[in-house]
Amino acid sequence: MEEKIKEILAETGAVLSGHFLLSSGKHSGGYVQCAKVLRFPDKAEVILKPVAEKLKEMKIDKIVGPAMGGILVAYELGRQLGIEAIFTERTDGVMSLRRGFELNKGDKVVISEDVLTTGKSTLETRKVLEAYGAEVVAVASIIDRRGESMLEDLPVISAVSYQFSTYEKEDCPLCRSGMEVVKPGSRTIF
Ligand SMILES: O=P(O)(O)OC[C@H]1O[C@H](OP(=O)(O)OP(=O)(O)O)[C@H](O)[C@@H]1O
Ligand SMILES: O=C(O)c1cc(=O)[nH]c(=O)[nH]1
């Protein structure tokens, strides 16, 4: 199934190579733009089905996706699981739950993401949810591109994994080659 999902990601133009500034501030020659595949609801259903199947085994009350990338993933997983899908968002750089969304003490929640790189957005989201007394039981994503071990105390359920080289800005060979760097994501605070 991983191969089929990677084919869908490639054919929808989601897998990019170039010189990218990631949300973490690191640089990379590879990037997965999940919005390119999620623009097709039928393909979103296919690529997230294996993730939803695994989540079915857990007793989950809600799916929470951090904006922007996690929202559509939460929506599709919530649809397949028949549960509520909500989102957190950054206001002045601070992640919070807004729009009258509610979490009850003891709610078992899954955080959904399009891409996991360093896990920073996920950890920020986890803090917000735990402050409401919710229990984060897993993280779900389309892409797992974590290079280092992050989120070790949580089950991570992803549709596919990629290993792209990432570099600190100072050590980036793509910077040295003079290639212009592109920042596709919306986070501005690293
Ligand atoms: O694991 P991390 O290092 O946190 O990186 C992954 C995050 O980066 C991207 O979001 P971004 O903040 O760029 O905003 P976007 O969802 O609007 O693209 C992506 O959607 C994940 O949320
Ligand atoms: O780390 C990121 O910001 C990131 C990497 C990636 O491949 N795709 C994405 O949407 N964000």
PDB file of C-alpha atoms and ligand atoms in Angstrom:
ATOM      1  CA  MET A   1       0.000   0.000   0.000  1.00  0.00           C
ATOM      2  CA  GLU A   2       2.905   2.383   0.784  1.00  0.00           C
ATOM      3  CA  GLU A   3       4.044   2.105  -2.842  1.00  0.00           C
ATOM      4  CA  LYS A   4       0.551   2.910  -4.150  1.00  0.00           C
ATOM      5  CA  ILE A   5       0.325   5.929  -1.837  1.00  0.00           C
ATOM      6  CA  LYS A   6       3.742   7.151  -2.977  1.00  0.00           C
ATOM      7  CA  GLU A   7       2.563   6.809  -6.606  1.00  0.00           C
ATOM      8  CA  ILE A   8      -0.532   8.909  -5.844  1.00  0.00           C
ATOM      9  CA  LEU A   9       1.632  11.549  -4.137  1.00  0.00           C
ATOM     10  CA  ALA A  10       3.986  11.636  -7.126  1.00  0.00           C
ATOM     11  CA  GLU A  11       1.276  11.759  -9.786  1.00  0.00           C
ATOM     12  CA  THR A  12      -0.579  14.630  -8.060  1.00  0.00           C
ATOM     13  CA  GLY A  13       2.641  16.677  -7.961  1.00  0.00           C
ATOM     14  CA  ALA A  14       2.945  16.583  -4.167  1.00  0.00           C
ATOM     15  CA  VAL A  15       6.574  15.402  -4.056  1.00  0.00           C
ATOM     16  CA  LEU A  16       8.957  18.220  -4.843  1.00  0.00           C
ATOM     17  CA  SER A  17      12.691  18.570  -5.174  1.00  0.00           C
ATOM     18  CA  GLY A  18      14.549  21.856  -4.984  1.00  0.00           C
ATOM     19  CA  HIS A  19      15.786  23.941  -2.058  1.00  0.00           C
ATOM     20  CA  PHE A  20      13.294  24.417   0.750  1.00  0.00           C
ATOM     21  CA  LEU A  21      13.172  26.241   4.064  1.00  0.00           C
ATOM     22  CA  LEU A  22      11.206  24.012   6.444  1.00  0.00           C
ATOM     23  CA  SER A  23       9.000  25.157   9.314  1.00  0.00           C
ATOM     24  CA  SER A  24      11.730  24.132  11.756  1.00  0.00           C
ATOM     25  CA  GLY A  25      14.198  26.522  10.086  1.00  0.00           C
ATOM     26  CA  LYS A  26      16.178  23.660   8.543  1.00  0.00           C
ATOM     27  CA  HIS A  27      16.876  23.384   4.822  1.00  0.00           C
ATOM     28  CA  SER A  28      16.115  20.393   2.601  1.00  0.00           C
ATOM     29  CA  GLY A  29      16.234  19.308  -1.031  1.00  0.00           C
ATOM     30  CA  GLY A  30      12.918  17.447  -0.659  1.00  0.00           C
ATOM     31  CA  TYR A  31       9.435  18.632   0.259  1.00  0.00           C
ATOM     32  CA  VAL A  32       5.993  17.043   0.216  1.00  0.00           C
ATOM     33  CA  GLN A  33       3.220  19.523  -0.512  1.00  0.00           C
ATOM     34  CA  CYS A  34       0.222  17.550   0.761  1.00  0.00           C
ATOM     35  CA  ALA A  35      -2.216  20.236  -0.407  1.00  0.00           C
ATOM     36  CA  LYS A  36      -1.529  18.971  -3.930  1.00  0.00           C
ATOM     37  CA  VAL A  37      -2.956  15.535  -3.139  1.00  0.00           C
ATOM     38  CA  LEU A  38      -5.639  16.711  -0.698  1.00  0.00           C
ATOM     39  CA  ARG A  39      -7.230  18.844  -3.438  1.00  0.00           C
ATOM     40  CA  PHE A  40      -8.698  15.533  -4.663  1.00  0.00           C
ATOM     41  CA  PRO A  41     -11.126  14.226  -2.001  1.00  0.00           C
ATOM     42  CA  ASP A  42     -11.191  10.719  -3.524  1.00  0.00           C
ATOM     43  CA  LYS A  43      -7.392  10.478  -3.306  1.00  0.00           C
ATOM     44  CA  ALA A  44      -7.456  11.852   0.256  1.00  0.00           C
ATOM     45  CA  GLU A  45      -9.778   8.979   1.117  1.00  0.00           C
ATOM     46  CA  VAL A  46      -7.413   6.375  -0.364  1.00  0.00           C
ATOM     47  CA  ILE A  47      -4.175   7.650   1.175  1.00  0.00           C
ATOM     48  CA  LEU A  48      -5.695   8.061   4.640  1.00  0.00           C
ATOM     49  CA  LYS A  49      -7.583   4.758   4.714  1.00  0.00           C
ATOM     50  CA  PRO A  50      -4.682   2.712   6.173  1.00  0.00           C
ATOM     51  CA  VAL A  51      -4.239   5.350   8.899  1.00  0.00           C
ATOM     52  CA  ALA A  52      -7.959   5.353   9.712  1.00  0.00           C
ATOM     53  CA  GLU A  53      -7.950   1.531   9.875  1.00  0.00           C
ATOM     54  CA  LYS A  54      -5.224   1.607  12.534  1.00  0.00           C
ATOM     55  CA  LEU A  55      -6.978   4.354  14.494  1.00  0.00           C
ATOM     56  CA  LYS A  56     -10.192   2.290  14.532  1.00  0.00           C
ATOM     57  CA  GLU A  57      -8.480  -0.038  16.979  1.00  0.00           C
ATOM     58  CA  MET A  58      -8.201   2.817  19.513  1.00  0.00           C
ATOM     59  CA  LYS A  59     -11.095   4.385  21.355  1.00  0.00           C
ATOM     60  CA  ILE A  60     -10.850   7.999  20.203  1.00  0.00           C
ATOM     61  CA  ASP A  61     -13.215  10.839  20.976  1.00  0.00           C
ATOM     62  CA  LYS A  62     -11.842  13.557  18.687  1.00  0.00           C
ATOM     63  CA  ILE A  63      -9.244  14.286  16.014  1.00  0.00           C
ATOM     64  CA  VAL A  64      -7.436  17.619  16.266  1.00  0.00           C
ATOM     65  CA  GLY A  65      -5.347  18.993  13.387  1.00  0.00           C
ATOM     66  CA  PRO A  66      -3.103  22.049  13.756  1.00  0.00           C
ATOM     67  CA  ALA A  67      -3.740  24.622  11.016  1.00  0.00           C
ATOM     68  CA  MET A  68      -3.113  24.677   8.255  1.00  0.00           C
ATOM     69  CA  GLY A  69      -1.776  21.328   7.113  1.00  0.00           C
ATOM     70  CA  GLY A  70      -3.509  19.245   9.782  1.00  0.00           C
ATOM     71  CA  ILE A  71      -7.048  20.498   9.108  1.00  0.00           C
ATOM     72  CA  LEU A  72      -7.895  18.515   5.976  1.00  0.00           C
ATOM     73  CA  VAL A  73      -6.224  15.423   7.416  1.00  0.00           C
ATOM     74  CA  ALA A  74      -8.356  15.710  10.562  1.00  0.00           C
ATOM     75  CA  TYR A  75     -11.461  16.240   8.451  1.00  0.00           C
ATOM     76  CA  GLU A  76     -10.915  13.157   6.292  1.00  0.00           C
ATOM     77  CA  LEU A  77      -9.947  10.940   9.244  1.00  0.00           C
ATOM     78  CA  GLY A  78     -12.928  12.211  11.225  1.00  0.00           C
ATOM     79  CA  ARG A  79     -15.158  11.384   8.257  1.00  0.00           C
ATOM     80  CA  GLN A  80     -13.799   7.837   7.938  1.00  0.00           C
ATOM     81  CA  LEU A  81     -13.996   7.210  11.691  1.00  0.00           C
ATOM     82  CA  GLY A  82     -17.326   8.951  12.204  1.00  0.00           C
ATOM     83  CA  ILE A  83     -15.961  11.253  14.928  1.00  0.00           C
ATOM     84  CA  GLU A  84     -15.576  14.990  15.492  1.00  0.00           C
ATOM     85  CA  ALA A  85     -12.666  16.709  13.723  1.00  0.00           C
ATOM     86  CA  ILE A  86     -11.520  20.117  14.997  1.00  0.00           C
ATOM     87  CA  PHE A  87      -8.393  22.247  14.685  1.00  0.00           C
ATOM     88  CA  THR A  88      -5.981  24.456  16.588  1.00  0.00           C
ATOM     89  CA  GLU A  89      -4.405  27.533  15.032  1.00  0.00           C
ATOM     90  CA  ARG A  90      -1.662  30.034  15.712  1.00  0.00           C
ATOM     91  CA  THR A  91      -2.575  33.564  16.724  1.00  0.00           C
ATOM     92  CA  ASP A  92       0.459  35.859  16.906  1.00  0.00           C
ATOM     93  CA  GLY A  93       2.566  32.704  16.795  1.00  0.00           C
ATOM     94  CA  VAL A  94       0.799  31.015  19.696  1.00  0.00           C
ATOM     95  CA  MET A  95      -1.138  27.782  19.115  1.00  0.00           C
ATOM     96  CA  SER A  96      -4.627  27.733  20.604  1.00  0.00           C
ATOM     97  CA  LEU A  97      -8.098  26.234  20.337  1.00  0.00           C
ATOM     98  CA  ARG A  98     -10.571  28.839  19.104  1.00  0.00           C
ATOM     99  CA  ARG A  99     -13.914  29.116  17.281  1.00  0.00           C
ATOM    100  CA  GLY A 100     -15.884  27.668  20.202  1.00  0.00           C
ATOM    101  CA  PHE A 101     -14.361  24.206  19.758  1.00  0.00           C
ATOM    102  CA  GLU A 102     -14.568  22.209  22.978  1.00  0.00           C
ATOM    103  CA  LEU A 103     -12.573  19.476  24.658  1.00  0.00           C
ATOM    104  CA  ASN A 104     -13.713  17.672  27.772  1.00  0.00           C
ATOM    105  CA  LYS A 105     -11.460  16.488  30.570  1.00  0.00           C
ATOM    106  CA  GLY A 106     -10.418  12.928  29.792  1.00  0.00           C
ATOM    107  CA  ASP A 107     -11.230  13.110  26.051  1.00  0.00           C
ATOM    108  CA  LYS A 108      -8.984  10.748  24.116  1.00  0.00           C
ATOM    109  CA  VAL A 109      -7.677  12.679  21.135  1.00  0.00           C
ATOM    110  CA  VAL A 110      -5.448  12.055  18.137  1.00  0.00           C
ATOM    111  CA  ILE A 111      -3.402  14.881  16.641  1.00  0.00           C
ATOM    112  CA  SER A 112      -3.422  14.826  12.850  1.00  0.00           C
ATOM    113  CA  GLU A 113      -0.745  16.340  10.615  1.00  0.00           C
ATOM    114  CA  ASP A 114       0.013  16.354   6.924  1.00  0.00           C
ATOM    115  CA  VAL A 115       3.779  16.109   7.507  1.00  0.00           C
ATOM    116  CA  LEU A 116       5.904  15.338  10.568  1.00  0.00           C
ATOM    117  CA  THR A 117       9.414  16.734  10.317  1.00  0.00           C
ATOM    118  CA  THR A 118      10.696  17.710  13.768  1.00  0.00           C
ATOM    119  CA  GLY A 119       7.362  17.188  15.552  1.00  0.00           C
ATOM    120  CA  LYS A 120       7.412  20.769  16.869  1.00  0.00           C
ATOM    121  CA  SER A 121       3.881  21.650  15.722  1.00  0.00           C
ATOM    122  CA  THR A 122       2.612  18.394  17.197  1.00  0.00           C
ATOM    123  CA  LEU A 123       4.219  19.076  20.565  1.00  0.00           C
ATOM    124  CA  GLU A 124       2.825  22.618  20.623  1.00  0.00           C
ATOM    125  CA  THR A 125      -0.625  21.216  19.858  1.00  0.00           C
ATOM    126  CA  ARG A 126      -0.281  18.525  22.496  1.00  0.00           C
ATOM    127  CA  LYS A 127       0.402  21.155  25.179  1.00  0.00           C
ATOM    128  CA  VAL A 128      -2.751  23.056  24.219  1.00  0.00           C
ATOM    129  CA  LEU A 129      -4.914  19.921  24.313  1.00  0.00           C
ATOM    130  CA  GLU A 130      -3.480  18.680  27.596  1.00  0.00           C
ATOM    131  CA  ALA A 131      -4.205  22.052  29.188  1.00  0.00           C
ATOM    132  CA  TYR A 132      -7.905  21.223  28.606  1.00  0.00           C
ATOM    133  CA  GLY A 133      -7.430  17.863  30.363  1.00  0.00           C
ATOM    134  CA  ALA A 134      -7.538  15.861  27.113  1.00  0.00           C
ATOM    135  CA  GLU A 135      -5.339  12.803  26.685  1.00  0.00           C
ATOM    136  CA  VAL A 136      -3.339  12.667  23.446  1.00  0.00           C
ATOM    137  CA  VAL A 137      -3.237   8.972  22.542  1.00  0.00           C
ATOM    138  CA  ALA A 138      -1.536   9.064  19.117  1.00  0.00           C
ATOM    139  CA  VAL A 139      -0.299  11.193  16.250  1.00  0.00           C
ATOM    140  CA  ALA A 140      -1.497  10.507  12.714  1.00  0.00           C
ATOM    141  CA  SER A 141       0.055  11.897   9.550  1.00  0.00           C
ATOM    142  CA  ILE A 142       0.255  11.362   5.819  1.00  0.00           C
ATOM    143  CA  ILE A 143       4.032  11.789   5.740  1.00  0.00           C
ATOM    144  CA  ASP A 144       6.602  10.879   8.367  1.00  0.00           C
ATOM    145  CA  ARG A 145       9.908  12.480   7.427  1.00  0.00           C
ATOM    146  CA  ARG A 146      11.377  12.673  10.923  1.00  0.00           C
ATOM    147  CA  GLY A 147      15.089  12.199  10.785  1.00  0.00           C
ATOM    148  CA  GLU A 148      15.698  12.133  14.503  1.00  0.00           C
ATOM    149  CA  SER A 149      13.635  10.329  17.085  1.00  0.00           C
ATOM    150  CA  MET A 150      10.951  12.757  18.179  1.00  0.00           C
ATOM    151  CA  LEU A 151       7.565  12.118  19.790  1.00  0.00           C
ATOM    152  CA  GLU A 152       8.951   8.928  21.295  1.00  0.00           C
ATOM    153  CA  ASP A 153       6.281   8.565  23.958  1.00  0.00           C
ATOM    154  CA  LEU A 154       3.383   8.607  21.470  1.00  0.00           C
ATOM    155  CA  PRO A 155       2.334   6.072  18.840  1.00  0.00           C
ATOM    156  CA  VAL A 156       2.887   7.664  15.404  1.00  0.00           C
ATOM    157  CA  ILE A 157       0.688   6.307  12.617  1.00  0.00           C
ATOM    158  CA  SER A 158       1.640   7.532   9.146  1.00  0.00           C
ATOM    159  CA  ALA A 159       0.618   6.573   5.629  1.00  0.00           C
ATOM    160  CA  VAL A 160       4.197   6.727   4.272  1.00  0.00           C
ATOM    161  CA  SER A 161       7.749   7.609   5.302  1.00  0.00           C
ATOM    162  CA  TYR A 162      10.355   9.547   3.339  1.00  0.00           C
ATOM    163  CA  GLN A 163      13.986  10.142   4.184  1.00  0.00           C
ATOM    164  CA  PHE A 164      15.073  13.512   2.802  1.00  0.00           C
ATOM    165  CA  SER A 165      18.388  15.011   3.825  1.00  0.00           C
ATOM    166  CA  THR A 166      17.941  18.103   5.968  1.00  0.00           C
ATOM    167  CA  TYR A 167      20.611  20.633   6.854  1.00  0.00           C
ATOM    168  CA  GLU A 168      21.230  23.445   9.276  1.00  0.00           C
ATOM    169  CA  LYS A 169      21.280  26.678   7.262  1.00  0.00           C
ATOM    170  CA  GLU A 170      25.018  27.137   7.901  1.00  0.00           C
ATOM    171  CA  ASP A 171      25.841  23.653   6.529  1.00  0.00           C
ATOM    172  CA  CYS A 172      23.427  23.595   3.592  1.00  0.00           C
ATOM    173  CA  PRO A 173      25.095  22.446   0.346  1.00  0.00           C
ATOM    174  CA  LEU A 174      22.154  23.865  -1.637  1.00  0.00           C
ATOM    175  CA  CYS A 175      22.847  27.341  -0.201  1.00  0.00           C
ATOM    176  CA  ARG A 176      26.499  26.928  -1.163  1.00  0.00           C
ATOM    177  CA  SER A 177      25.463  25.978  -4.715  1.00  0.00           C
ATOM    178  CA  GLY A 178      23.639  29.316  -4.960  1.00  0.00           C
ATOM    179  CA  MET A 179      20.171  27.795  -5.492  1.00  0.00           C
ATOM    180  CA  GLU A 180      17.399  30.119  -4.319  1.00  0.00           C
ATOM    181  CA  VAL A 181      15.565  28.884  -1.210  1.00  0.00           C
ATOM    182  CA  VAL A 182      11.772  28.577  -1.195  1.00  0.00           C
ATOM    183  CA  LYS A 183       9.565  28.594   1.927  1.00  0.00           C
ATOM    184  CA  PRO A 184       6.285  26.821   1.158  1.00  0.00           C
ATOM    185  CA  GLY A 185       4.860  26.565   4.726  1.00  0.00           C
ATOM    186  CA  SER A 186       3.059  29.310   6.658  1.00  0.00           C
ATOM    187  CA  ARG A 187       4.893  29.217  10.014  1.00  0.00           C
ATOM    188  CA  THR A 188       7.016  32.303  10.534  1.00  0.00           C
ATOM    189  CA  ILE A 189       8.367  31.660  14.036  1.00  0.00           C
ATOM    190  CA  PHE A 190      10.938  28.874  14.200  1.00  0.00           C
TER     191      PHE A 190
HETATM  192  O1  LIG B   1       7.166  18.587  12.425  1.00  0.00           O
HETATM  193  P1  LIG B   1       7.403  20.071  12.238  1.00  0.00           P
HETATM  194  O2  LIG B   1       8.858  20.435  12.226  1.00  0.00           O
HETATM  195  O3  LIG B   1       6.570  20.900  13.158  1.00  0.00           O
HETATM  196  O4  LIG B   1       6.991  20.429  10.737  1.00  0.00           O
HETATM  197  C1  LIG B   1       5.822  20.000  10.140  1.00  0.00           C
HETATM  198  C2  LIG B   1       4.805  21.092  10.165  1.00  0.00           C
HETATM  199  O5  LIG B   1       5.202  22.056   9.216  1.00  0.00           O
HETATM  200  C3  LIG B   1       4.127  22.304   8.333  1.00  0.00           C
HETATM  201  O6  LIG B   1       3.309  23.329   8.824  1.00  0.00           O
HETATM  202  P2  LIG B   1       3.629  24.893   8.718  1.00  0.00           P
HETATM  203  O7  LIG B   1       3.887  25.383  10.093  1.00  0.00           O
HETATM  204  O8  LIG B   1       4.695  25.155   7.693  1.00  0.00           O
HETATM  205  O9  LIG B   1       2.304  25.498   8.245  1.00  0.00           O
HETATM  206  P3  LIG B   1       1.266  24.992   7.121  1.00  0.00           P
HETATM  207  O10 LIG B   1       0.569  23.820   7.732  1.00  0.00           O
HETATM  208  O11 LIG B   1       0.410  26.171   6.961  1.00  0.00           O
HETATM  209  O12 LIG B   1       2.070  24.652   5.897  1.00  0.00           O
HETATM  210  C4  LIG B   1       3.333  21.015   8.353  1.00  0.00           C
HETATM  211  O13 LIG B   1       1.987  21.231   7.986  1.00  0.00           O
HETATM  212  C5  LIG B   1       3.451  20.581   9.752  1.00  0.00           C
HETATM  213  O14 LIG B   1       2.490  21.212  10.566  1.00  0.00           O
HETATM  214  O1  LIG B   2       9.021  20.583   7.670  1.00  0.00           O
HETATM  215  C1  LIG B   2       8.187  21.201   6.997  1.00  0.00           C
HETATM  216  O2  LIG B   2       7.905  22.353   7.155  1.00  0.00           O
HETATM  217  C2  LIG B   2       7.517  20.486   5.865  1.00  0.00           C
HETATM  218  C3  LIG B   2       8.169  19.517   5.142  1.00  0.00           C
HETATM  219  C4  LIG B   2       7.485  18.904   4.079  1.00  0.00           C
HETATM  220  O3  LIG B   2       7.994  18.017   3.369  1.00  0.00           O
HETATM  221  N1  LIG B   2       6.211  19.304   3.811  1.00  0.00           N
HETATM  222  C5  LIG B   2       5.599  20.250   4.537  1.00  0.00           C
HETATM  223  O4  LIG B   2       4.435  20.585   4.255  1.00  0.00           O
HETATM  224  N2  LIG B   2       6.261  20.843   5.560  1.00  0.00           N
END
